[in-house]
């Protein structure tokens, strides 16, 4: 029985690693053997998830597996398998042109990584779920497009494998895709573009994760003009004299609150664009306290049925 | 040396950073600052045309005078790449073949950063014309912030390494394996694919060789601290700060390009001071004062006083987190760290840019 594959996609900086980690931890804690898979970045841009798990969760559950795929290693692995003569394989991978070429050759690295990833899923066994952090960022879908594009250029075993990978990634019974974003202009625009492209390519989208959503400051929207008024000097003076505070003190409080209220409203203005995708939008609130953060996020994600 | 003096002295200031950090706006505000004293070009390679929006001008193929000493231009590197292929293709049939090649489609999709390669060559030509005392470059929002600096070189390396002849004359390599390899190669790629690749590279060989000189010369300018300043733009969040730190390390250690400034955009400044009372108590006192002063309708007193206290407290916590993240960054880098306060409204006009400029440089 192959494992279920969940791809968490989204541009860097939106908290994709934290969300993937929370989801994997949540399922592992329920006793489901879960692999959290990420690409070994040439530069470590991750949140150092292992350090994060200790403050944000506590002792990681035994059912959690950490898997890192090294893209360069994955390519070497495939080349070695394809070229049965070790001498020739060594000649190929040691050639200076090999390094330079795979720096620019389209699709090769991507296909090799997906090949390793699917092997992990197909192995199944005790492993019930594979959560993948990354693979598509912003409007770049080259990773997920690679199998289909490569299948057109390749023949034989490799073409067959490329087609099988594409079929698995686009099968809703096996794969689900979560799109992570924050409620800011650029990430939302890129998420809408990404969703459009993925849908066009036949990827099974499940939900949008709107991360670090600001809470609304004013429970009653009607009070916004009043907030603006006391953020101005004259009214702040009036209120301040009643309160035994300087007008600057009152104004400081009101301006800080107004700033966040306006920011929260701007965030909410981006929601219709996300709702327009016809997918559930799961809002994950802004977390400032690291302790227990992953547990709170995991609870939110599992409660939403992810 | 401060960012302000870089803008006064250098020939080229390059802004790097991930998409969504406000790189275009920061670069434009810096160009506005520089144009107070020098003939300045704000150059964007951002296809989203944000610079044009922010400056309130239409950007076409050429350079547009915005006002005073400030001009703006956009490099359309996809178009430039197509033009270059047209120029170098010996005949119509070859042109069709290159354009139809899957390799070209993927390359020009910024897959391999050929746009950065072209942009780098174009930037060099622009600098050679010496029409501006300073060019401020807003780099494309690539999936990788260093692509603009790195990819041109990577492509040059491909040609240097002999990858082209390796691909084009695979027989030399195949003979080593006693001829069995030809059959092997055909097992995992189609003949057509090999032809495509060979065709593509022979056509591009001449073009790239011609470009290569310009790209190398551009690299010389980029790595010369007397001519160029490099600034990284980031947001005051842990992930963005971490990315900035990594870019900084990669640039200085691996690419040997000195970083002159890290600009932290949208910083929450002037947090309201903590009062000696609890939030609940403060909200109660504020509600009482609001009621007595009669400044707001009675029904709004409760939600407003609670909102103000909650908002101020959240602002304070967020500002503190930001300062911690900025401090952690500043302790690890040697360059200047410039904090840009979060403005209440997003910048969408020249007047807005002027406000941002004033917030940055006074």
PDB file of C-alpha atoms in Angstrom, chain A residues 215-220 223-232 235-236 239-240 243 245-262, chain B residues 271-275 278-290 295-296 300-317:
ATOM      1  CA  UNK A 215      -6.096  39.356  14.152  1.00  0.00           C
ATOM      2  CA  UNK A 216      -8.542  42.218  13.694  1.00  0.00           C
ATOM      3  CA  UNK A 217      -7.913  44.906  16.254  1.00  0.00           C
ATOM      4  CA  UNK A 218     -11.391  46.410  16.348  1.00  0.00           C
ATOM      5  CA  UNK A 219     -14.214  43.953  16.975  1.00  0.00           C
ATOM      6  CA  UNK A 220     -16.617  46.502  15.495  1.00  0.00           C
ATOM      7  CA  UNK A 223     -15.443  52.179  15.378  1.00  0.00           C
ATOM      8  CA  UNK A 224     -12.695  52.833  12.802  1.00  0.00           C
ATOM      9  CA  UNK A 225     -13.494  56.559  12.336  1.00  0.00           C
ATOM     10  CA  UNK A 226     -13.402  56.936  16.118  1.00  0.00           C
ATOM     11  CA  UNK A 227      -9.991  55.256  16.236  1.00  0.00           C
ATOM     12  CA  UNK A 228      -8.746  57.669  13.568  1.00  0.00           C
ATOM     13  CA  UNK A 229     -10.071  60.587  15.621  1.00  0.00           C
ATOM     14  CA  UNK A 230      -8.296  59.681  18.845  1.00  0.00           C
ATOM     15  CA  UNK A 231      -5.098  59.004  16.879  1.00  0.00           C
ATOM     16  CA  UNK A 232      -5.187  62.727  16.016  1.00  0.00           C
ATOM     17  CA  UNK A 235      -8.856  64.213  20.631  1.00  0.00           C
ATOM     18  CA  UNK A 236      -5.824  62.492  22.111  1.00  0.00           C
ATOM     19  CA  UNK A 239      -8.832  61.681  26.312  1.00  0.00           C
ATOM     20  CA  UNK A 240      -5.349  62.017  27.799  1.00  0.00           C
ATOM     21  CA  UNK A 243      -6.726  59.437  31.761  1.00  0.00           C
ATOM     22  CA  UNK A 245      -1.691  60.583  30.348  1.00  0.00           C
ATOM     23  CA  UNK A 246       0.013  63.006  27.984  1.00  0.00           C
ATOM     24  CA  UNK A 247      -1.650  63.399  24.595  1.00  0.00           C
ATOM     25  CA  UNK A 248       1.411  61.748  23.087  1.00  0.00           C
ATOM     26  CA  UNK A 249       0.835  58.681  25.239  1.00  0.00           C
ATOM     27  CA  UNK A 250      -2.759  58.307  24.051  1.00  0.00           C
ATOM     28  CA  UNK A 251      -1.828  59.088  20.485  1.00  0.00           C
ATOM     29  CA  UNK A 252       0.959  56.482  20.578  1.00  0.00           C
ATOM     30  CA  UNK A 253      -1.467  53.771  21.681  1.00  0.00           C
ATOM     31  CA  UNK A 254      -4.093  54.781  19.136  1.00  0.00           C
ATOM     32  CA  UNK A 255      -1.646  55.089  16.247  1.00  0.00           C
ATOM     33  CA  UNK A 256      -0.123  51.680  16.918  1.00  0.00           C
ATOM     34  CA  UNK A 257      -3.602  50.139  17.044  1.00  0.00           C
ATOM     35  CA  UNK A 258      -4.646  52.013  13.906  1.00  0.00           C
ATOM     36  CA  UNK A 259      -1.548  50.853  12.014  1.00  0.00           C
ATOM     37  CA  UNK A 260      -2.307  47.191  12.726  1.00  0.00           C
ATOM     38  CA  UNK A 261      -6.039  47.614  12.124  1.00  0.00           C
ATOM     39  CA  UNK A 262      -5.328  49.052   8.668  1.00  0.00           C
TER      40      UNK A 262
ATOM     41  CA  UNK B 271       6.167  51.254  19.722  1.00  0.00           C
ATOM     42  CA  UNK B 272       3.999  52.805  22.461  1.00  0.00           C
ATOM     43  CA  UNK B 273       5.766  52.464  25.831  1.00  0.00           C
ATOM     44  CA  UNK B 274       4.535  49.862  28.283  1.00  0.00           C
ATOM     45  CA  UNK B 275       2.418  51.480  31.053  1.00  0.00           C
ATOM     46  CA  UNK B 278      -2.171  45.575  33.025  1.00  0.00           C
ATOM     47  CA  UNK B 279      -3.887  45.638  29.617  1.00  0.00           C
ATOM     48  CA  UNK B 280      -7.294  44.999  31.247  1.00  0.00           C
ATOM     49  CA  UNK B 281      -6.807  47.895  33.652  1.00  0.00           C
ATOM     50  CA  UNK B 282      -5.602  50.199  30.884  1.00  0.00           C
ATOM     51  CA  UNK B 283      -8.621  49.278  28.719  1.00  0.00           C
ATOM     52  CA  UNK B 284     -10.949  50.014  31.665  1.00  0.00           C
ATOM     53  CA  UNK B 285      -9.301  53.395  32.306  1.00  0.00           C
ATOM     54  CA  UNK B 286      -9.343  54.263  28.623  1.00  0.00           C
ATOM     55  CA  UNK B 287     -13.047  53.371  28.373  1.00  0.00           C
ATOM     56  CA  UNK B 288     -13.768  55.660  31.316  1.00  0.00           C
ATOM     57  CA  UNK B 289     -11.776  58.520  29.776  1.00  0.00           C
ATOM     58  CA  UNK B 290     -13.446  58.041  26.387  1.00  0.00           C
ATOM     59  CA  UNK B 295     -15.382  62.055  21.891  1.00  0.00           C
ATOM     60  CA  UNK B 296     -16.951  58.817  20.665  1.00  0.00           C
ATOM     61  CA  UNK B 300     -18.245  52.403  20.533  1.00  0.00           C
ATOM     62  CA  UNK B 301     -16.512  53.074  23.845  1.00  0.00           C
ATOM     63  CA  UNK B 302     -16.116  49.441  24.868  1.00  0.00           C
ATOM     64  CA  UNK B 303     -14.909  47.948  21.541  1.00  0.00           C
ATOM     65  CA  UNK B 304     -12.686  50.934  20.867  1.00  0.00           C
ATOM     66  CA  UNK B 305     -10.886  50.978  24.202  1.00  0.00           C
ATOM     67  CA  UNK B 306     -10.321  47.231  24.039  1.00  0.00           C
ATOM     68  CA  UNK B 307      -9.197  47.459  20.402  1.00  0.00           C
ATOM     69  CA  UNK B 308      -6.713  50.225  21.138  1.00  0.00           C
ATOM     70  CA  UNK B 309      -5.124  48.350  24.025  1.00  0.00           C
ATOM     71  CA  UNK B 310      -5.046  45.021  22.180  1.00  0.00           C
ATOM     72  CA  UNK B 311      -3.675  46.646  19.015  1.00  0.00           C
ATOM     73  CA  UNK B 312      -1.018  48.625  20.880  1.00  0.00           C
ATOM     74  CA  UNK B 313       0.058  45.539  22.777  1.00  0.00           C
ATOM     75  CA  UNK B 314       0.314  43.449  19.596  1.00  0.00           C
ATOM     76  CA  UNK B 315       2.221  46.265  17.878  1.00  0.00           C
ATOM     77  CA  UNK B 316       4.660  46.393  20.772  1.00  0.00           C
ATOM     78  CA  UNK B 317       5.181  42.610  20.652  1.00  0.00           C
TER      79      UNK B 317
END
